[in-house]
Amino acid sequence: MSTTPQLQHPVRPPTVKRGASLERKHARFGWVFLAPFAIVFLVFLVLPLVYAFWMSLHTNTLAGGEQFAGLANYVKAFTDERFLSGMVRVAAFAVVFVPLQIGLALVFALILDDIRTRLSRFTRLLIFVPYAIPGVIGALMWGFLYSPSFGPLVTVFEFLNTQAPDLLSRDSIFWSLTNIVTWQWTGYYMIIIYASLQSIDPAIYEAARIDGATKLQTALHIKVPIVASSLVLTVVFSLIGTLQFFTEPQVLAPLAGNAIDAAYTPNLYAYNLAFSYQQFNYASAISFALGLMVFLASIIFLIATRKKSGLR
């Protein structure tokens, strides 16, 4: 009598099962650690944005109450002369702010990267300190310095027996704000570029030195191209920050008289519409219109510089 051998199912190695179980366990722990941030992110960012967008699609009047308006608030925003003039103004600020801040930050970073002394460390800290000062405090401090009635400029010009210039007038306010923002943000961008310079292999500098390259040639033809991606990053940060310009004009508005009005920048316009004129629906539409413009400007810049920066 012959017997047919029975095929046995292959037994799964226990190590594979334990490995999968361990991965699931790690995944659960990962979600536990992410949960606090995810909750805060949803409650304080996503939900307010969704609610603000819902408000931007409605109108609220005393006679009709709240009604669905579709894109009417957005049509009104993109034909609102005050909003458009504010966009033109922040675009003008961006044309001045961005090259000035990034140019100074790059020069400071290149100099500090080349000089390795205790003085360079102190100088690096000194340039970075304005960024550590809250924007409101910085604007108040500069408002005091600019004041033509009670600031130190009055004392200096009285000593010279002449009248102090009004740096908060309509003709001067653009450059006064430019000075504040450049003073506050240049150190932050310098640190980003400086950190990128520190990651360059010193052997590259040695090879350039052996080839007879001067320090200026090394900076222009080796350092700057290598840190191009960091430069693009800082330009995007500066561009977004400029288009959302708010704190400095808001703080200086009471001191600057008629030079800074309620619609000086789009962010300031949205703020005053909401909290001075109680037009929350239209203020939400202005905010989303500004967000759209910032998004488009950032995307266009990233696409235009993609090849040179190496970013994808």
Short mmCIF file of C-alpha atoms in Angstrom, two decimals, residues 51-61 65-87 262-263 265-291:
data_model
loop_
_atom_site.label_atom_id
_atom_site.label_comp_id
_atom_site.label_asym_id
_atom_site.label_seq_id
_atom_site.Cartn_x
_atom_site.Cartn_y
_atom_site.Cartn_z
CA TYR A 51 -14.61 79.66 8.29
CA ALA A 52 -13.02 82.81 6.82
CA PHE A 53 -13.47 81.44 3.29
CA TRP A 54 -17.11 80.65 4.08
CA MET A 55 -17.54 84.24 5.32
CA SER A 56 -15.94 85.62 2.16
CA LEU A 57 -18.71 83.96 0.12
CA HIS A 58 -21.46 85.75 2.08
CA THR A 59 -22.64 89.28 2.72
CA ASN A 60 -24.22 90.62 5.88
CA THR A 61 -26.49 93.67 5.81
CA GLY A 65 -29.12 89.71 7.06
CA GLU A 66 -26.53 87.19 5.97
CA GLN A 67 -26.88 85.98 2.40
CA PHE A 68 -24.82 83.83 0.06
CA ALA A 69 -23.04 86.12 -2.42
CA GLY A 70 -20.82 83.70 -4.30
CA LEU A 71 -17.74 85.42 -5.72
CA ALA A 72 -19.24 88.92 -5.50
CA ASN A 73 -16.85 89.96 -2.69
CA TYR A 74 -13.88 88.79 -4.78
CA VAL A 75 -15.08 90.71 -7.84
CA LYS A 76 -15.45 93.76 -5.60
CA ALA A 77 -11.96 93.22 -4.13
CA PHE A 78 -10.18 93.01 -7.49
CA THR A 79 -11.94 96.20 -8.64
CA ASP A 80 -11.44 98.05 -5.34
CA GLU A 81 -9.07 100.96 -5.94
CA ARG A 82 -7.93 101.02 -2.32
CA PHE A 83 -7.00 97.32 -2.37
CA LEU A 84 -5.27 97.64 -5.74
CA SER A 85 -3.34 100.76 -4.70
CA GLY A 86 -2.21 98.87 -1.58
CA MET A 87 -1.02 95.97 -3.76
CA ALA A 262 -6.31 102.71 6.64
CA ALA A 263 -5.56 101.03 3.28
CA THR A 265 -1.17 97.92 2.66
CA PRO A 266 -3.68 95.15 1.81
CA ASN A 267 -3.21 93.52 5.23
CA LEU A 268 -3.83 96.84 6.96
CA TYR A 269 -6.90 97.37 4.78
CA ALA A 270 -8.34 93.95 5.72
CA TYR A 271 -7.64 94.59 9.40
CA ASN A 272 -9.39 97.99 9.39
CA LEU A 273 -12.34 96.67 7.37
CA ALA A 274 -12.86 93.92 9.94
CA PHE A 275 -12.19 95.69 13.23
CA SER A 276 -12.93 99.36 12.46
CA TYR A 277 -15.82 99.06 10.00
CA GLN A 278 -17.21 95.64 11.02
CA GLN A 279 -17.13 94.39 7.39
CA PHE A 280 -15.96 90.88 8.25
CA ASN A 281 -17.20 89.26 5.05
CA TYR A 282 -15.47 91.68 2.72
CA ALA A 283 -12.32 91.69 4.92
CA SER A 284 -12.18 87.88 4.54
CA ALA A 285 -12.40 88.23 0.75
CA ILE A 286 -9.60 90.84 0.80
CA SER A 287 -7.45 88.47 2.88
CA PHE A 288 -7.96 85.54 0.50
CA ALA A 289 -7.36 87.80 -2.52
CA LEU A 290 -4.06 88.88 -0.94
CA GLY A 291 -3.19 85.24 -0.19
#
